[in-house]
Amino acid sequence: MPPNPPKSSVLCHRLNTAPNTSSNNMMIKKQQQQQRAPIPEAVARYHTHGVGPNKCCSAVTQEIAAPVSTVWSVVRRFDNPQAYKHFVKSCHVIVGDGDVGTLREVQVISGLPANNSTERLDVLDDESHVISFSMVGGDHRLSNYKSVTTLHPSPSGNGGTVVVESYVVDVPPGNTKEDTCNFVDTIVRCNLQSLAQIAENLARRNNKSSSACPK
């Protein structure tokens, strides 16, 4: 085996419907066979990551009973992740004005193996509903962390949204890939469940406001 094996491009799975999955990576066809709501090809391409021998990747999905536009209004706010990420104590933009390349400094709550992180906005696509950021500094153990979040309409046709958040990260020394993915999956899953609650409440308020307006 060569000393530096080439990176492989894989589509991460470990989706939220199965808390205890046995593998980090799986090709898209097998993933789609296992999921009741397959990820569209146009969305799946954003969640294909290059993974080397000391990296791991995973993805979590969340269905939300709110329109894509409502969910996106929360997710796209790179300057305000604490709106739905409860592990974030505060956030300050240190470079930029919210466009691609903007840097933010995030302070996390106590009890986590981290104090802060500096994060760069890599993608913000309002048309395709894609946002991606990378951790580029800070006091934490998630080296070379990169996250991609996409939104697409629920295939059930009920006007809801499917959120997919995937990531790739270095495995910290002394940890296994499984340990690392389990830890990050838990954080991401909690964030998306919080996002669902906030977006659904916002959608209900919007519906009430619309119905109260005189015609």
C-alpha positions as a Python dict, from the first residue, in 0.01 Angstrom:
ca = {
    (1, 'M'): (0, 0, 0),
    (2, 'P'): (140, 343, -86),
    (3, 'P'): (240, 560, 214),
    (4, 'N'): (-9, 831, 116),
    (5, 'P'): (-317, 662, -28),
    (6, 'P'): (-526, 890, -250),
    (7, 'K'): (-836, 1055, -116),
    (8, 'S'): (-1165, 906, -221),
    (9, 'S'): (-1481, 1094, -305),
    (10, 'V'): (-1776, 951, -119),
    (11, 'L'): (-2130, 1052, -40),
    (12, 'C'): (-2178, 1050, 335),
    (13, 'H'): (-2481, 882, 482),
    (14, 'R'): (-2545, 795, 854),
    (15, 'L'): (-2879, 966, 815),
    (16, 'N'): (-3090, 1079, 1110),
    (17, 'T'): (-3340, 797, 1064),
    (18, 'A'): (-3082, 545, 1192),
    (19, 'P'): (-2899, 657, 1510),
    (20, 'N'): (-2672, 350, 1523),
    (21, 'T'): (-2536, 293, 1174),
    (22, 'S'): (-2241, 65, 1116),
    (23, 'S'): (-2056, 251, 842),
    (24, 'N'): (-1940, 605, 770),
    (25, 'N'): (-1964, 606, 394),
    (26, 'M'): (-2182, 452, 128),
    (27, 'M'): (-2235, 507, -241),
    (28, 'I'): (-2542, 703, -340),
    (29, 'K'): (-2734, 415, -501),
    (30, 'K'): (-2718, 203, -189),
    (31, 'Q'): (-2810, 503, 25),
    (32, 'Q'): (-3115, 576, -186),
    (33, 'Q'): (-3231, 217, -162),
    (34, 'Q'): (-3228, 239, 216),
    (35, 'Q'): (-3400, 577, 256),
    (36, 'R'): (-3773, 629, 223),
    (37, 'A'): (-3713, 977, 78),
    (38, 'P'): (-3412, 962, -156),
    (39, 'I'): (-3193, 1268, -179),
    (40, 'P'): (-3224, 1420, -528),
    (41, 'E'): (-2913, 1393, -742),
    (42, 'A'): (-2893, 1772, -769),
    (43, 'V'): (-2873, 1791, -389),
    (44, 'A'): (-2654, 1485, -330),
    (45, 'R'): (-2367, 1627, -531),
    (46, 'Y'): (-2314, 1895, -266),
    (47, 'H'): (-2261, 1623, -4),
    (48, 'T'): (-1979, 1439, -178),
    (49, 'H'): (-1657, 1489, 16),
    (50, 'G'): (-1296, 1388, -35),
    (51, 'V'): (-1204, 1163, 257),
    (52, 'G'): (-850, 1059, 341),
    (53, 'P'): (-732, 789, 583),
    (54, 'N'): (-747, 1015, 891),
    (55, 'K'): (-1075, 1184, 814),
    (56, 'C'): (-1439, 1095, 862),
    (57, 'C'): (-1759, 1226, 714),
    (58, 'S'): (-2125, 1190, 790),
    (59, 'A'): (-2462, 1346, 716),
    (60, 'V'): (-2784, 1408, 908),
    (61, 'T'): (-3126, 1481, 761),
    (62, 'Q'): (-3424, 1653, 918),
    (63, 'E'): (-3775, 1693, 780),
    (64, 'I'): (-3941, 2022, 875),
    (65, 'A'): (-4308, 2111, 844),
    (66, 'A'): (-4235, 2457, 705),
    (67, 'P'): (-4170, 2596, 356),
    (68, 'V'): (-3816, 2604, 219),
    (69, 'S'): (-3825, 2985, 216),
    (70, 'T'): (-3904, 2997, 587),
    (71, 'V'): (-3633, 2747, 684),
    (72, 'W'): (-3381, 2918, 458),
    (73, 'S'): (-3444, 3255, 622),
    (74, 'V'): (-3301, 3107, 943),
    (75, 'V'): (-3024, 2889, 799),
    (76, 'R'): (-2873, 3151, 568),
    (77, 'R'): (-2790, 3389, 856),
    (78, 'F'): (-2419, 3315, 887),
    (79, 'D'): (-2397, 3599, 1141),
    (80, 'N'): (-2656, 3443, 1371),
    (81, 'P'): (-2601, 3066, 1415),
    (82, 'Q'): (-2717, 3086, 1777),
    (83, 'A'): (-3070, 3139, 1644),
    (84, 'Y'): (-3101, 2761, 1633),
    (85, 'K'): (-2765, 2618, 1740),
    (86, 'H'): (-2801, 2592, 2116),
    (87, 'F'): (-2436, 2502, 2171),
    (88, 'V'): (-2334, 2846, 2041),
    (89, 'K'): (-2312, 3109, 2314),
    (90, 'S'): (-2232, 3406, 2091),
    (91, 'C'): (-2116, 3494, 1740),
    (92, 'H'): (-1937, 3799, 1603),
    (93, 'V'): (-1852, 3871, 1241),
    (94, 'I'): (-1487, 3973, 1230),
    (95, 'V'): (-1433, 4005, 853),
    (96, 'G'): (-1688, 4064, 577),
    (97, 'D'): (-2054, 4154, 554),
    (98, 'G'): (-2224, 3817, 511),
    (99, 'D'): (-2101, 3734, 163),
    (100, 'V'): (-1877, 3440, 72),
    (101, 'G'): (-1543, 3482, 250),
    (102, 'T'): (-1698, 3631, 565),
    (103, 'L'): (-1530, 3520, 888),
    (104, 'R'): (-1712, 3477, 1217),
    (105, 'E'): (-1588, 3401, 1567),
    (106, 'V'): (-1811, 3163, 1759),
    (107, 'Q'): (-1802, 3112, 2134),
    (108, 'V'): (-1948, 2781, 2252),
    (109, 'I'): (-2118, 2695, 2578),
    (110, 'S'): (-1926, 2535, 2862),
    (111, 'G'): (-1917, 2156, 2886),
    (112, 'L'): (-1794, 2092, 2532),
    (113, 'P'): (-1433, 2008, 2441),
    (114, 'A'): (-1397, 2352, 2279),
    (115, 'N'): (-1400, 2720, 2365),
    (116, 'N'): (-1429, 2899, 2035),
    (117, 'S'): (-1386, 2863, 1662),
    (118, 'T'): (-1316, 3089, 1367),
    (119, 'E'): (-1532, 2997, 1070),
    (120, 'R'): (-1532, 3103, 705),
    (121, 'L'): (-1838, 3119, 482),
    (122, 'D'): (-1751, 2920, 169),
    (123, 'V'): (-2085, 2896, -13),
    (124, 'L'): (-2408, 3094, 14),
    (125, 'D'): (-2645, 3010, -271),
    (126, 'D'): (-2989, 3166, -223),
    (127, 'E'): (-3123, 3009, -541),
    (128, 'S'): (-3020, 2649, -469),
    (129, 'H'): (-3049, 2689, -88),
    (130, 'V'): (-2696, 2577, -9),
    (131, 'I'): (-2469, 2709, 265),
    (132, 'S'): (-2122, 2582, 352),
    (133, 'F'): (-1858, 2688, 602),
    (134, 'S'): (-1515, 2575, 721),
    (135, 'M'): (-1345, 2603, 1058),
    (136, 'V'): (-1018, 2786, 998),
    (137, 'G'): (-903, 2851, 1355),
    (138, 'G'): (-995, 2856, 1721),
    (139, 'D'): (-967, 2646, 2035),
    (140, 'H'): (-1134, 2314, 1950),
    (141, 'R'): (-1054, 1960, 1835),
    (142, 'L'): (-1237, 1958, 1501),
    (143, 'S'): (-946, 2029, 1270),
    (144, 'N'): (-1024, 2093, 901),
    (145, 'Y'): (-1397, 2075, 968),
    (146, 'K'): (-1614, 2158, 666),
    (147, 'S'): (-1994, 2158, 671),
    (148, 'V'): (-2247, 2173, 387),
    (149, 'T'): (-2619, 2228, 446),
    (150, 'T'): (-2883, 2201, 173),
    (151, 'L'): (-3259, 2248, 170),
    (152, 'H'): (-3503, 2097, -76),
    (153, 'P'): (-3882, 2055, -84),
    (154, 'S'): (-4019, 1746, 84),
    (155, 'P'): (-4100, 1475, -173),
    (156, 'S'): (-4426, 1409, 11),
    (157, 'G'): (-4566, 1723, -146),
    (158, 'N'): (-4693, 1862, 184),
    (159, 'G'): (-4511, 2194, 149),
    (160, 'G'): (-4241, 2093, 396),
    (161, 'T'): (-3863, 2096, 375),
    (162, 'V'): (-3587, 1836, 394),
    (163, 'V'): (-3261, 1965, 540),
    (164, 'V'): (-2940, 1770, 481),
    (165, 'E'): (-2625, 1868, 668),
    (166, 'S'): (-2303, 1683, 592),
    (167, 'Y'): (-1949, 1737, 712),
    (168, 'V'): (-1595, 1612, 683),
    (169, 'V'): (-1339, 1647, 961),
    (170, 'D'): (-1002, 1517, 1077),
    (171, 'V'): (-1018, 1240, 1335),
    (172, 'P'): (-856, 1381, 1653),
    (173, 'P'): (-556, 1192, 1795),
    (174, 'G'): (-672, 923, 2035),
    (175, 'N'): (-1019, 900, 1880),
    (176, 'T'): (-1171, 662, 1628),
    (177, 'K'): (-1373, 756, 1322),
    (178, 'E'): (-1681, 610, 1487),
    (179, 'D'): (-1629, 815, 1805),
    (180, 'T'): (-1576, 1133, 1606),
    (181, 'C'): (-1884, 1084, 1388),
    (182, 'N'): (-2101, 991, 1684),
    (183, 'F'): (-1997, 1309, 1866),
    (184, 'V'): (-2046, 1544, 1570),
    (185, 'D'): (-2367, 1369, 1459),
    (186, 'T'): (-2516, 1436, 1801),
    (187, 'I'): (-2435, 1807, 1778),
    (188, 'V'): (-2570, 1836, 1423),
    (189, 'R'): (-2884, 1637, 1504),
    (190, 'C'): (-2962, 1860, 1803),
    (191, 'N'): (-2909, 2170, 1589),
    (192, 'L'): (-3143, 2047, 1317),
    (193, 'Q'): (-3412, 1944, 1563),
    (194, 'S'): (-3391, 2294, 1711),
    (195, 'L'): (-3409, 2440, 1359),
    (196, 'A'): (-3724, 2238, 1292),
    (197, 'Q'): (-3895, 2372, 1603),
    (198, 'I'): (-3800, 2732, 1530),
    (199, 'A'): (-3893, 2719, 1159),
    (200, 'E'): (-4227, 2548, 1227),
    (201, 'N'): (-4315, 2809, 1489),
    (202, 'L'): (-4217, 3084, 1245),
    (203, 'A'): (-4431, 2928, 972),
    (204, 'R'): (-4732, 2913, 1206),
    (205, 'R'): (-4687, 3280, 1297),
    (206, 'N'): (-4659, 3372, 930),
    (207, 'N'): (-4977, 3179, 852),
    (208, 'K'): (-5165, 3354, 1131),
    (209, 'S'): (-5046, 3694, 1012),
    (210, 'S'): (-5153, 3617, 655),
    (211, 'S'): (-5499, 3500, 760),
    (212, 'A'): (-5547, 3808, 981),
    (213, 'C'): (-5473, 4052, 697),
    (214, 'P'): (-5788, 4200, 536),
    (215, 'K'): (-5853, 4090, 180),
}
